[in-house]
Amino acid sequence: MENLENVKKEALHLLKELIRIPSLSKSEDKTADILQALLKEKTVDTHRKGNNIWAFHRDYDSSLPTVMLNSHHDTVKPNQGYTIDPYNPITKEGKLFGLGSNDAGGCLVSLLATFIYFLGRPLPVNLLFVASAEEEISGKGGMESLIPELPEMACAIVGEPTGMKMAVAEKGLMVVDATVKGKAGHAAREEGVNAIYEALDDLIAIKGFKFKKVSPFLGPNKVSATIIHAGSQHNVVPDQCTYTLDVRVTDAYSLEEALKELQQELKAELHPRSLRLNSSHIDEHHPMVRAGKSLQLETFGSPTLSDQALIPYPSVKIGPGDSARSHSPDEFIYIEEINQGISIYINLLETYFSILNQPKK
């Protein structure tokens, strides 16, 4: 059995190692190697698919429920605002700087430390650790490719920087390509139908658009026009205008329902790029939510997307760090946030286990 202080020290050392190695989405092979090697050092059997790593804390027992501890080890590209080397883990004033330190390295190493802490301890569940790839791009080689390989789960804890607040709901994402048709003509004469002007009606409608249903956890859906293209020559009336919509969908809607409601209000032909990234919501009476509330963890609905969207089982999102620091220049996480995160994860699971062991009424 591992000592708590030792697993905290190992977690910080591991995070520094991970920061040193570039792990952009689809290129996480070297960080996957490190994670797999560490688990093997702990005499844990590991599995790998692509750059995804997973392991059970003991031999899988099909008679027990499964709880997954998941975070991702890919990062976005470092932006132009960095004033330090993004791949040099610097500690200063209680902070650890480096690309991926906050999103989501701190969560990843904290969950792995929690998993290691429980090694050798008898548990009423199959505890499963998953380090997923391609989360930052919602890639098909990440969590989506893993789900068929894994058993059904009673619950998943998804590690993302939430300040250790517990997200019990998360908005889904639908990216929609819209096409408005006009008719070409010469710009100097009253010819044609200008597709840009036709699209203006849609854009004005989108600016003030309100979906009919509102989620008690996540509020209203949100739709934003983010890209627009039209025209090829200054003297030709464009016969087509395309624009892109970013649609954040709550648990009050399926993606298909949200698309249908939009289509009823817009002239454009709407074509969703994907209907994969669904919203999520866990029942307030679920044992994991009850465990969080008994520890007085604040619950909320998250507007940002994570691997929760691809997990078809009850899940909560919680982790050390601050979402506002994600993808920012000179990214950092407080070392104490990691230490506290590990302690809270352990307490959360122990409370969850005690709830599971309570006699059923």
mmCIF file of C-alpha atoms in Angstrom:
data_model
loop_
_atom_site.group_PDB
_atom_site.id
_atom_site.type_symbol
_atom_site.label_atom_id
_atom_site.label_comp_id
_atom_site.label_asym_id
_atom_site.label_seq_id
_atom_site.Cartn_x
_atom_site.Cartn_y
_atom_site.Cartn_z
ATOM 1 C CA MET A 1 0.000 0.000 0.000
ATOM 2 C CA GLU A 2 1.225 3.459 -0.879
ATOM 3 C CA ASN A 3 1.730 6.270 1.630
ATOM 4 C CA LEU A 4 -0.284 9.421 0.863
ATOM 5 C CA GLU A 5 2.665 11.788 1.108
ATOM 6 C CA ASN A 6 4.719 9.573 -1.197
ATOM 7 C CA VAL A 7 2.029 9.487 -3.890
ATOM 8 C CA LYS A 8 1.788 13.286 -3.727
ATOM 9 C CA LYS A 9 5.542 13.643 -4.258
ATOM 10 C CA GLU A 10 5.451 11.141 -7.125
ATOM 11 C CA ALA A 11 2.561 13.014 -8.730
ATOM 12 C CA LEU A 12 4.501 16.276 -8.840
ATOM 13 C CA HIS A 13 7.595 14.536 -10.228
ATOM 14 C CA LEU A 14 5.478 12.834 -12.910
ATOM 15 C CA LEU A 15 3.833 16.086 -13.959
ATOM 16 C CA LYS A 16 7.229 17.689 -14.476
ATOM 17 C CA GLU A 17 8.229 14.737 -16.666
ATOM 18 C CA LEU A 18 5.051 15.044 -18.719
ATOM 19 C CA ILE A 19 5.515 18.781 -19.261
ATOM 20 C CA ARG A 20 8.989 18.176 -20.700
ATOM 21 C CA ILE A 21 7.594 15.985 -23.478
ATOM 22 C CA PRO A 22 5.485 17.534 -26.274
ATOM 23 C CA SER A 23 2.149 15.703 -26.416
ATOM 24 C CA LEU A 24 -0.029 17.501 -28.942
ATOM 25 C CA SER A 25 -3.239 15.720 -29.870
ATOM 26 C CA LYS A 26 -2.501 12.613 -31.987
ATOM 27 C CA SER A 27 1.193 12.815 -30.994
ATOM 28 C CA GLU A 28 0.981 11.662 -27.372
ATOM 29 C CA ASP A 29 2.953 8.447 -27.838
ATOM 30 C CA LYS A 30 5.886 9.452 -25.611
ATOM 31 C CA THR A 31 3.721 10.577 -22.678
ATOM 32 C CA ALA A 32 1.725 7.351 -23.107
ATOM 33 C CA ASP A 33 5.021 5.454 -22.796
ATOM 34 C CA ILE A 34 5.837 7.237 -19.524
ATOM 35 C CA LEU A 35 2.419 6.561 -18.000
ATOM 36 C CA GLN A 36 2.533 2.917 -19.017
ATOM 37 C CA ALA A 37 6.058 2.496 -17.624
ATOM 38 C CA LEU A 38 5.071 4.032 -14.273
ATOM 39 C CA LEU A 39 2.117 1.671 -13.893
ATOM 40 C CA LYS A 40 4.328 -1.302 -14.736
ATOM 41 C CA GLU A 41 6.733 -0.161 -11.998
ATOM 42 C CA LYS A 42 3.778 -0.470 -9.633
ATOM 43 C CA THR A 43 3.231 -4.035 -10.958
ATOM 44 C CA VAL A 44 -0.060 -3.020 -12.565
ATOM 45 C CA ASP A 45 -1.100 -4.700 -15.806
ATOM 46 C CA THR A 46 -1.739 -2.053 -18.451
ATOM 47 C CA HIS A 47 -3.640 -1.938 -21.717
ATOM 48 C CA ARG A 48 -3.018 0.344 -24.658
ATOM 49 C CA LYS A 49 -4.924 1.358 -27.750
ATOM 50 C CA GLY A 50 -3.200 3.986 -29.834
ATOM 51 C CA ASN A 51 -2.036 6.555 -27.287
ATOM 52 C CA ASN A 52 -4.709 5.655 -24.724
ATOM 53 C CA ILE A 53 -3.594 3.835 -21.569
ATOM 54 C CA TRP A 54 -5.842 2.050 -19.089
ATOM 55 C CA ALA A 55 -5.457 -0.257 -16.098
ATOM 56 C CA PHE A 56 -7.529 -1.911 -13.368
ATOM 57 C CA HIS A 57 -6.355 -1.784 -9.762
ATOM 58 C CA ARG A 58 -6.636 -5.597 -9.566
ATOM 59 C CA ASP A 59 -8.041 -8.459 -11.638
ATOM 60 C CA TYR A 60 -11.386 -7.406 -13.071
ATOM 61 C CA ASP A 61 -14.368 -8.814 -11.163
ATOM 62 C CA SER A 62 -17.545 -8.813 -13.254
ATOM 63 C CA SER A 63 -19.683 -9.051 -10.085
ATOM 64 C CA LEU A 64 -18.548 -5.585 -8.957
ATOM 65 C CA PRO A 65 -19.451 -2.164 -10.367
ATOM 66 C CA THR A 66 -16.719 -0.297 -12.245
ATOM 67 C CA VAL A 67 -15.631 3.269 -11.482
ATOM 68 C CA MET A 68 -13.398 5.033 -14.003
ATOM 69 C CA LEU A 69 -10.837 7.710 -13.147
ATOM 70 C CA ASN A 70 -10.133 9.539 -16.398
ATOM 71 C CA SER A 71 -8.158 12.505 -17.608
ATOM 72 C CA HIS A 72 -6.299 13.287 -20.824
ATOM 73 C CA HIS A 73 -2.596 13.646 -21.571
ATOM 74 C CA ASP A 74 -2.723 15.566 -24.838
ATOM 75 C CA THR A 75 -2.300 19.344 -25.011
ATOM 76 C CA VAL A 76 -3.097 22.176 -27.377
ATOM 77 C CA LYS A 77 -0.257 23.929 -29.217
ATOM 78 C CA PRO A 78 1.530 26.595 -27.161
ATOM 79 C CA ASN A 79 0.250 30.013 -28.191
ATOM 80 C CA GLN A 80 2.319 33.013 -29.230
ATOM 81 C CA GLY A 81 1.946 34.715 -25.847
ATOM 82 C CA TYR A 82 4.389 32.469 -23.978
ATOM 83 C CA THR A 83 7.262 34.308 -22.318
ATOM 84 C CA ILE A 84 8.864 31.085 -21.029
ATOM 85 C CA ASP A 85 9.690 27.727 -22.583
ATOM 86 C CA PRO A 86 6.345 25.848 -22.487
ATOM 87 C CA TYR A 87 8.214 22.554 -22.152
ATOM 88 C CA ASN A 88 10.411 23.571 -19.225
ATOM 89 C CA PRO A 89 8.683 22.827 -15.885
ATOM 90 C CA ILE A 90 9.549 25.803 -13.698
ATOM 91 C CA THR A 91 8.476 26.037 -10.042
ATOM 92 C CA LYS A 92 8.139 29.533 -8.629
ATOM 93 C CA GLU A 93 6.105 31.028 -5.787
ATOM 94 C CA GLY A 94 4.234 27.775 -5.220
ATOM 95 C CA LYS A 95 3.335 27.414 -8.906
ATOM 96 C CA LEU A 96 4.395 24.843 -11.483
ATOM 97 C CA PHE A 97 4.593 26.400 -14.955
ATOM 98 C CA GLY A 98 4.428 24.498 -18.235
ATOM 99 C CA LEU A 99 2.163 23.572 -21.131
ATOM 100 C CA GLY A 100 -0.530 21.179 -19.922
ATOM 101 C CA SER A 101 0.225 21.762 -16.243
ATOM 102 C CA ASN A 102 -3.295 23.030 -15.593
ATOM 103 C CA ASP A 103 -5.159 21.422 -18.512
ATOM 104 C CA ALA A 104 -5.133 18.690 -17.616
ATOM 105 C CA GLY A 105 -1.800 17.458 -16.280
ATOM 106 C CA GLY A 106 -2.602 18.349 -12.687
ATOM 107 C CA CYS A 107 -5.840 16.373 -12.892
ATOM 108 C CA LEU A 108 -4.178 13.442 -14.644
ATOM 109 C CA VAL A 109 -1.390 12.971 -12.094
ATOM 110 C CA SER A 110 -3.793 13.547 -9.186
ATOM 111 C CA LEU A 111 -6.148 10.837 -10.433
ATOM 112 C CA LEU A 112 -3.245 8.494 -11.100
ATOM 113 C CA ALA A 113 -1.921 9.173 -7.578
ATOM 114 C CA THR A 114 -5.388 8.353 -6.234
ATOM 115 C CA PHE A 115 -5.453 5.124 -8.228
ATOM 116 C CA ILE A 116 -1.992 4.174 -6.918
ATOM 117 C CA TYR A 117 -3.010 5.031 -3.339
ATOM 118 C CA PHE A 118 -5.788 2.416 -3.509
ATOM 119 C CA LEU A 119 -3.554 -0.351 -4.892
ATOM 120 C CA GLY A 120 -3.577 -3.328 -2.518
ATOM 121 C CA ARG A 121 -6.636 -2.052 -0.676
ATOM 122 C CA PRO A 122 -9.850 -4.117 -0.880
ATOM 123 C CA LEU A 123 -12.519 -2.107 -2.693
ATOM 124 C CA PRO A 124 -16.212 -2.673 -3.441
ATOM 125 C CA VAL A 125 -15.622 -1.693 -7.085
ATOM 126 C CA ASN A 126 -13.335 -2.292 -10.017
ATOM 127 C CA LEU A 127 -11.257 0.881 -10.017
ATOM 128 C CA LEU A 128 -10.202 1.765 -13.550
ATOM 129 C CA PHE A 129 -7.640 4.400 -14.524
ATOM 130 C CA VAL A 130 -7.780 5.793 -18.068
ATOM 131 C CA ALA A 131 -5.350 8.294 -19.586
ATOM 132 C CA SER A 132 -7.058 9.299 -22.815
ATOM 133 C CA ALA A 133 -5.652 10.823 -25.971
ATOM 134 C CA GLU A 134 -7.040 13.390 -28.435
ATOM 135 C CA GLU A 135 -9.353 15.045 -25.885
ATOM 136 C CA GLU A 136 -8.422 18.563 -26.984
ATOM 137 C CA ILE A 137 -9.699 17.863 -30.515
ATOM 138 C CA SER A 138 -12.490 15.447 -29.522
ATOM 139 C CA GLY A 139 -10.705 12.994 -31.785
ATOM 140 C CA LYS A 140 -12.090 9.595 -32.711
ATOM 141 C CA GLY A 141 -8.811 7.993 -31.599
ATOM 142 C CA GLY A 142 -9.423 9.050 -28.004
ATOM 143 C CA MET A 143 -12.189 8.161 -25.561
ATOM 144 C CA GLU A 144 -14.610 7.254 -28.345
ATOM 145 C CA SER A 145 -12.313 4.437 -29.502
ATOM 146 C CA LEU A 146 -11.921 3.152 -25.928
ATOM 147 C CA ILE A 147 -15.546 2.795 -24.877
ATOM 148 C CA PRO A 148 -16.085 -0.490 -26.803
ATOM 149 C CA GLU A 149 -12.987 -1.927 -25.065
ATOM 150 C CA LEU A 150 -14.168 -1.143 -21.541
ATOM 151 C CA PRO A 151 -16.846 -2.691 -19.320
ATOM 152 C CA GLU A 152 -20.072 -0.909 -18.455
ATOM 153 C CA MET A 153 -19.490 1.626 -15.689
ATOM 154 C CA ALA A 154 -21.405 2.656 -12.607
ATOM 155 C CA CYS A 155 -19.720 6.053 -12.741
ATOM 156 C CA ALA A 156 -16.780 7.976 -14.156
ATOM 157 C CA ILE A 157 -14.773 10.793 -12.604
ATOM 158 C CA VAL A 158 -13.431 13.001 -15.387
ATOM 159 C CA GLY A 159 -10.463 15.136 -14.401
ATOM 160 C CA GLU A 160 -10.598 18.701 -15.707
ATOM 161 C CA PRO A 161 -9.575 21.913 -13.887
ATOM 162 C CA THR A 162 -12.687 22.946 -11.953
ATOM 163 C CA GLY A 163 -11.161 24.179 -8.705
ATOM 164 C CA MET A 164 -12.407 20.863 -7.209
ATOM 165 C CA LYS A 165 -15.991 21.917 -7.743
ATOM 166 C CA MET A 166 -18.101 19.055 -9.077
ATOM 167 C CA ALA A 167 -19.719 19.493 -12.478
ATOM 168 C CA VAL A 168 -22.882 17.382 -12.513
ATOM 169 C CA ALA A 169 -23.861 18.484 -16.014
ATOM 170 C CA GLU A 170 -21.956 19.580 -19.102
ATOM 171 C CA LYS A 171 -22.999 21.220 -22.349
ATOM 172 C CA GLY A 172 -22.567 19.298 -25.579
ATOM 173 C CA LEU A 173 -21.257 20.747 -28.828
ATOM 174 C CA MET A 174 -22.616 20.767 -32.350
ATOM 175 C CA VAL A 175 -20.747 22.536 -35.156
ATOM 176 C CA VAL A 176 -23.081 23.339 -38.050
ATOM 177 C CA ASP A 177 -22.165 24.390 -41.592
ATOM 178 C CA ALA A 178 -24.877 26.566 -43.127
ATOM 179 C CA THR A 179 -25.379 27.365 -46.810
ATOM 180 C CA VAL A 180 -27.538 30.188 -48.173
ATOM 181 C CA LYS A 181 -28.197 30.198 -51.940
ATOM 182 C CA GLY A 182 -28.616 33.302 -54.132
ATOM 183 C CA LYS A 183 -28.200 33.954 -57.850
ATOM 184 C CA ALA A 184 -25.094 35.329 -59.536
ATOM 185 C CA GLY A 185 -25.212 38.586 -61.460
ATOM 186 C CA HIS A 186 -23.166 41.662 -62.398
ATOM 187 C CA ALA A 187 -22.638 43.980 -59.441
ATOM 188 C CA ALA A 188 -23.063 47.092 -61.652
ATOM 189 C CA ARG A 189 -26.595 46.145 -62.715
ATOM 190 C CA GLU A 190 -29.684 45.158 -60.798
ATOM 191 C CA GLU A 191 -29.062 41.477 -61.457
ATOM 192 C CA GLY A 192 -29.016 38.359 -59.348
ATOM 193 C CA VAL A 193 -29.879 37.650 -55.744
ATOM 194 C CA ASN A 194 -27.087 38.520 -53.337
ATOM 195 C CA ALA A 195 -26.476 35.531 -51.043
ATOM 196 C CA ILE A 196 -24.723 37.777 -48.504
ATOM 197 C CA TYR A 197 -27.868 39.858 -48.048
ATOM 198 C CA GLU A 198 -29.950 36.684 -47.825
ATOM 199 C CA ALA A 199 -27.621 35.407 -45.110
ATOM 200 C CA LEU A 200 -27.948 38.687 -43.179
ATOM 201 C CA ASP A 201 -31.484 37.754 -42.180
ATOM 202 C CA ASP A 202 -30.162 34.516 -40.714
ATOM 203 C CA LEU A 203 -27.304 36.211 -38.893
ATOM 204 C CA ILE A 204 -29.633 38.759 -37.314
ATOM 205 C CA ALA A 205 -31.947 35.933 -36.276
ATOM 206 C CA ILE A 206 -29.014 34.001 -34.779
ATOM 207 C CA LYS A 207 -27.811 37.028 -32.810
ATOM 208 C CA GLY A 208 -31.091 37.184 -30.913
ATOM 209 C CA PHE A 209 -32.050 33.518 -31.073
ATOM 210 C CA LYS A 210 -33.343 31.865 -27.909
ATOM 211 C CA PHE A 211 -34.095 28.169 -27.730
ATOM 212 C CA LYS A 212 -37.463 27.292 -26.259
ATOM 213 C CA LYS A 213 -36.353 24.939 -23.473
ATOM 214 C CA VAL A 214 -34.009 25.876 -20.608
ATOM 215 C CA SER A 215 -32.021 23.418 -18.476
ATOM 216 C CA PRO A 216 -32.236 23.865 -14.685
ATOM 217 C CA PHE A 217 -28.557 22.860 -14.484
ATOM 218 C CA LEU A 218 -27.022 24.511 -17.544
ATOM 219 C CA GLY A 219 -29.448 27.282 -18.453
ATOM 220 C CA PRO A 220 -30.228 27.979 -22.126
ATOM 221 C CA ASN A 221 -28.571 26.581 -25.221
ATOM 222 C CA LYS A 222 -26.172 29.002 -26.903
ATOM 223 C CA VAL A 223 -25.624 29.497 -30.627
ATOM 224 C CA SER A 224 -22.923 31.718 -32.153
ATOM 225 C CA ALA A 225 -22.008 32.462 -35.762
ATOM 226 C CA THR A 226 -18.217 32.139 -35.901
ATOM 227 C CA ILE A 227 -17.139 31.895 -39.583
ATOM 228 C CA ILE A 228 -18.556 33.343 -42.833
ATOM 229 C CA HIS A 229 -17.498 33.077 -46.480
ATOM 230 C CA ALA A 230 -18.986 34.509 -49.679
ATOM 231 C CA GLY A 231 -17.955 35.947 -53.014
ATOM 232 C CA SER A 232 -14.968 35.551 -55.315
ATOM 233 C CA GLN A 233 -14.826 38.818 -57.310
ATOM 234 C CA HIS A 234 -15.693 42.414 -56.416
ATOM 235 C CA ASN A 235 -17.953 42.840 -59.466
ATOM 236 C CA VAL A 236 -19.951 39.614 -59.166
ATOM 237 C CA VAL A 237 -23.028 39.264 -56.991
ATOM 238 C CA PRO A 238 -22.304 36.119 -54.945
ATOM 239 C CA ASP A 239 -24.658 33.207 -55.483
ATOM 240 C CA GLN A 240 -23.705 31.440 -52.258
ATOM 241 C CA CYS A 241 -22.835 32.390 -48.687
ATOM 242 C CA THR A 242 -21.694 29.862 -46.123
ATOM 243 C CA TYR A 243 -21.370 30.374 -42.410
ATOM 244 C CA THR A 244 -20.545 28.214 -39.399
ATOM 245 C CA LEU A 245 -22.452 27.936 -36.139
ATOM 246 C CA ASP A 246 -21.044 26.898 -32.772
ATOM 247 C CA VAL A 247 -24.000 25.428 -30.848
ATOM 248 C CA ARG A 248 -23.623 24.600 -27.145
ATOM 249 C CA VAL A 249 -26.453 22.255 -26.208
ATOM 250 C CA THR A 250 -27.757 21.542 -22.706
ATOM 251 C CA ASP A 251 -29.283 18.377 -21.297
ATOM 252 C CA ALA A 252 -32.730 19.818 -22.160
ATOM 253 C CA TYR A 253 -32.098 18.893 -25.817
ATOM 254 C CA SER A 254 -30.662 16.148 -27.939
ATOM 255 C CA LEU A 255 -28.389 17.491 -30.669
ATOM 256 C CA GLU A 256 -30.985 16.468 -33.254
ATOM 257 C CA GLU A 257 -33.709 18.422 -31.445
ATOM 258 C CA ALA A 258 -31.549 21.540 -31.264
ATOM 259 C CA LEU A 259 -30.764 21.284 -34.979
ATOM 260 C CA LYS A 260 -34.449 20.953 -35.872
ATOM 261 C CA GLU A 261 -35.382 24.032 -33.838
ATOM 262 C CA LEU A 262 -32.656 26.083 -35.539
ATOM 263 C CA GLN A 263 -33.637 24.922 -39.015
ATOM 264 C CA GLN A 264 -37.215 26.115 -38.469
ATOM 265 C CA GLU A 265 -35.972 29.697 -37.998
ATOM 266 C CA LEU A 266 -33.246 29.966 -40.662
ATOM 267 C CA LYS A 267 -33.167 30.145 -44.473
ATOM 268 C CA ALA A 268 -29.885 28.268 -44.767
ATOM 269 C CA GLU A 269 -29.481 24.564 -45.320
ATOM 270 C CA LEU A 270 -27.916 23.280 -42.109
ATOM 271 C CA HIS A 271 -25.410 20.418 -42.082
ATOM 272 C CA PRO A 272 -23.987 19.302 -38.700
ATOM 273 C CA ARG A 273 -20.387 18.117 -38.849
ATOM 274 C CA SER A 274 -21.067 15.620 -36.083
ATOM 275 C CA LEU A 275 -23.776 14.483 -33.685
ATOM 276 C CA ARG A 276 -21.256 12.800 -31.311
ATOM 277 C CA LEU A 277 -20.603 15.376 -28.609
ATOM 278 C CA ASN A 278 -23.662 15.157 -26.427
ATOM 279 C CA SER A 279 -24.503 17.001 -23.243
ATOM 280 C CA SER A 280 -24.364 15.055 -19.995
ATOM 281 C CA HIS A 281 -26.193 15.098 -16.682
ATOM 282 C CA ILE A 282 -25.979 12.824 -13.647
ATOM 283 C CA ASP A 283 -28.922 12.252 -11.314
ATOM 284 C CA GLU A 284 -28.679 14.249 -8.078
ATOM 285 C CA HIS A 285 -29.348 11.052 -6.101
ATOM 286 C CA HIS A 286 -26.468 9.130 -7.669
ATOM 287 C CA PRO A 287 -24.072 7.826 -4.971
ATOM 288 C CA MET A 288 -21.172 9.836 -6.421
ATOM 289 C CA VAL A 289 -23.144 13.067 -6.250
ATOM 290 C CA ARG A 290 -24.296 12.207 -2.742
ATOM 291 C CA ALA A 291 -20.672 11.566 -1.771
ATOM 292 C CA GLY A 292 -19.637 14.956 -3.149
ATOM 293 C CA LYS A 293 -22.429 16.745 -1.327
ATOM 294 C CA SER A 294 -21.566 15.030 1.957
ATOM 295 C CA LEU A 295 -18.054 16.493 1.563
ATOM 296 C CA GLN A 296 -19.662 19.877 0.875
ATOM 297 C CA LEU A 297 -18.245 20.039 -2.646
ATOM 298 C CA GLU A 298 -19.919 22.737 -4.699
ATOM 299 C CA THR A 299 -21.872 21.403 -7.687
ATOM 300 C CA PHE A 300 -22.414 23.253 -10.959
ATOM 301 C CA GLY A 301 -23.169 22.895 -14.662
ATOM 302 C CA SER A 302 -20.146 23.233 -16.931
ATOM 303 C CA PRO A 303 -20.239 25.190 -20.217
ATOM 304 C CA THR A 304 -16.997 23.617 -21.487
ATOM 305 C CA LEU A 305 -16.595 20.328 -23.324
ATOM 306 C CA SER A 306 -14.592 17.306 -22.125
ATOM 307 C CA ASP A 307 -14.459 13.534 -22.568
ATOM 308 C CA GLN A 308 -17.718 13.452 -20.608
ATOM 309 C CA ALA A 309 -19.426 14.040 -23.951
ATOM 310 C CA LEU A 310 -18.183 10.665 -25.185
ATOM 311 C CA ILE A 311 -18.817 8.606 -22.031
ATOM 312 C CA PRO A 312 -22.272 6.962 -22.189
ATOM 313 C CA TYR A 313 -22.412 6.389 -18.428
ATOM 314 C CA PRO A 314 -23.061 8.592 -15.378
ATOM 315 C CA SER A 315 -20.109 10.913 -14.802
ATOM 316 C CA VAL A 316 -18.929 13.926 -12.850
ATOM 317 C CA LYS A 317 -16.202 16.364 -13.838
ATOM 318 C CA ILE A 318 -13.876 17.588 -11.105
ATOM 319 C CA GLY A 319 -10.208 18.416 -10.767
ATOM 320 C CA PRO A 320 -7.502 20.714 -9.441
ATOM 321 C CA GLY A 321 -6.659 23.890 -11.332
ATOM 322 C CA ASP A 322 -8.672 26.690 -12.876
ATOM 323 C CA SER A 323 -10.431 26.463 -16.239
ATOM 324 C CA ALA A 324 -9.591 30.132 -16.883
ATOM 325 C CA ARG A 325 -5.890 29.214 -17.084
ATOM 326 C CA SER A 326 -6.434 26.559 -19.749
ATOM 327 C CA HIS A 327 -4.828 27.339 -23.123
ATOM 328 C CA SER A 328 -3.422 30.588 -21.705
ATOM 329 C CA PRO A 329 0.164 31.887 -22.062
ATOM 330 C CA ASP A 330 2.580 30.750 -19.325
ATOM 331 C CA GLU A 331 0.104 28.143 -18.109
ATOM 332 C CA PHE A 332 0.537 27.051 -14.485
ATOM 333 C CA ILE A 333 -1.018 25.177 -11.600
ATOM 334 C CA TYR A 334 -0.430 25.689 -7.884
ATOM 335 C CA ILE A 335 1.408 22.743 -6.325
ATOM 336 C CA GLU A 336 -0.954 22.906 -3.360
ATOM 337 C CA GLU A 337 -3.892 22.511 -5.759
ATOM 338 C CA ILE A 338 -2.470 19.139 -6.796
ATOM 339 C CA ASN A 339 -1.944 18.031 -3.182
ATOM 340 C CA GLN A 340 -5.453 19.092 -2.209
ATOM 341 C CA GLY A 341 -6.867 17.480 -5.340
ATOM 342 C CA ILE A 342 -5.381 14.108 -4.448
ATOM 343 C CA SER A 343 -6.743 14.311 -0.894
ATOM 344 C CA ILE A 344 -10.216 15.288 -2.104
ATOM 345 C CA TYR A 345 -10.305 12.560 -4.765
ATOM 346 C CA ILE A 346 -9.394 9.966 -2.123
ATOM 347 C CA ASN A 347 -12.020 11.289 0.316
ATOM 348 C CA LEU A 348 -14.621 11.399 -2.451
ATOM 349 C CA LEU A 349 -14.031 7.766 -3.380
ATOM 350 C CA GLU A 350 -13.911 6.576 0.218
ATOM 351 C CA THR A 351 -17.228 8.318 0.890
ATOM 352 C CA TYR A 352 -18.662 6.824 -2.304
ATOM 353 C CA PHE A 353 -17.530 3.345 -1.208
ATOM 354 C CA SER A 354 -19.160 3.801 2.198
ATOM 355 C CA ILE A 355 -22.439 4.768 0.511
ATOM 356 C CA LEU A 356 -22.252 1.657 -1.675
ATOM 357 C CA ASN A 357 -21.702 -0.479 1.432
ATOM 358 C CA GLN A 358 -24.748 0.915 3.230
ATOM 359 C CA PRO A 359 -27.571 -1.614 3.636
ATOM 360 C CA LYS A 360 -30.241 -1.167 0.996
ATOM 361 C CA LYS A 361 -33.625 -0.159 2.352
#
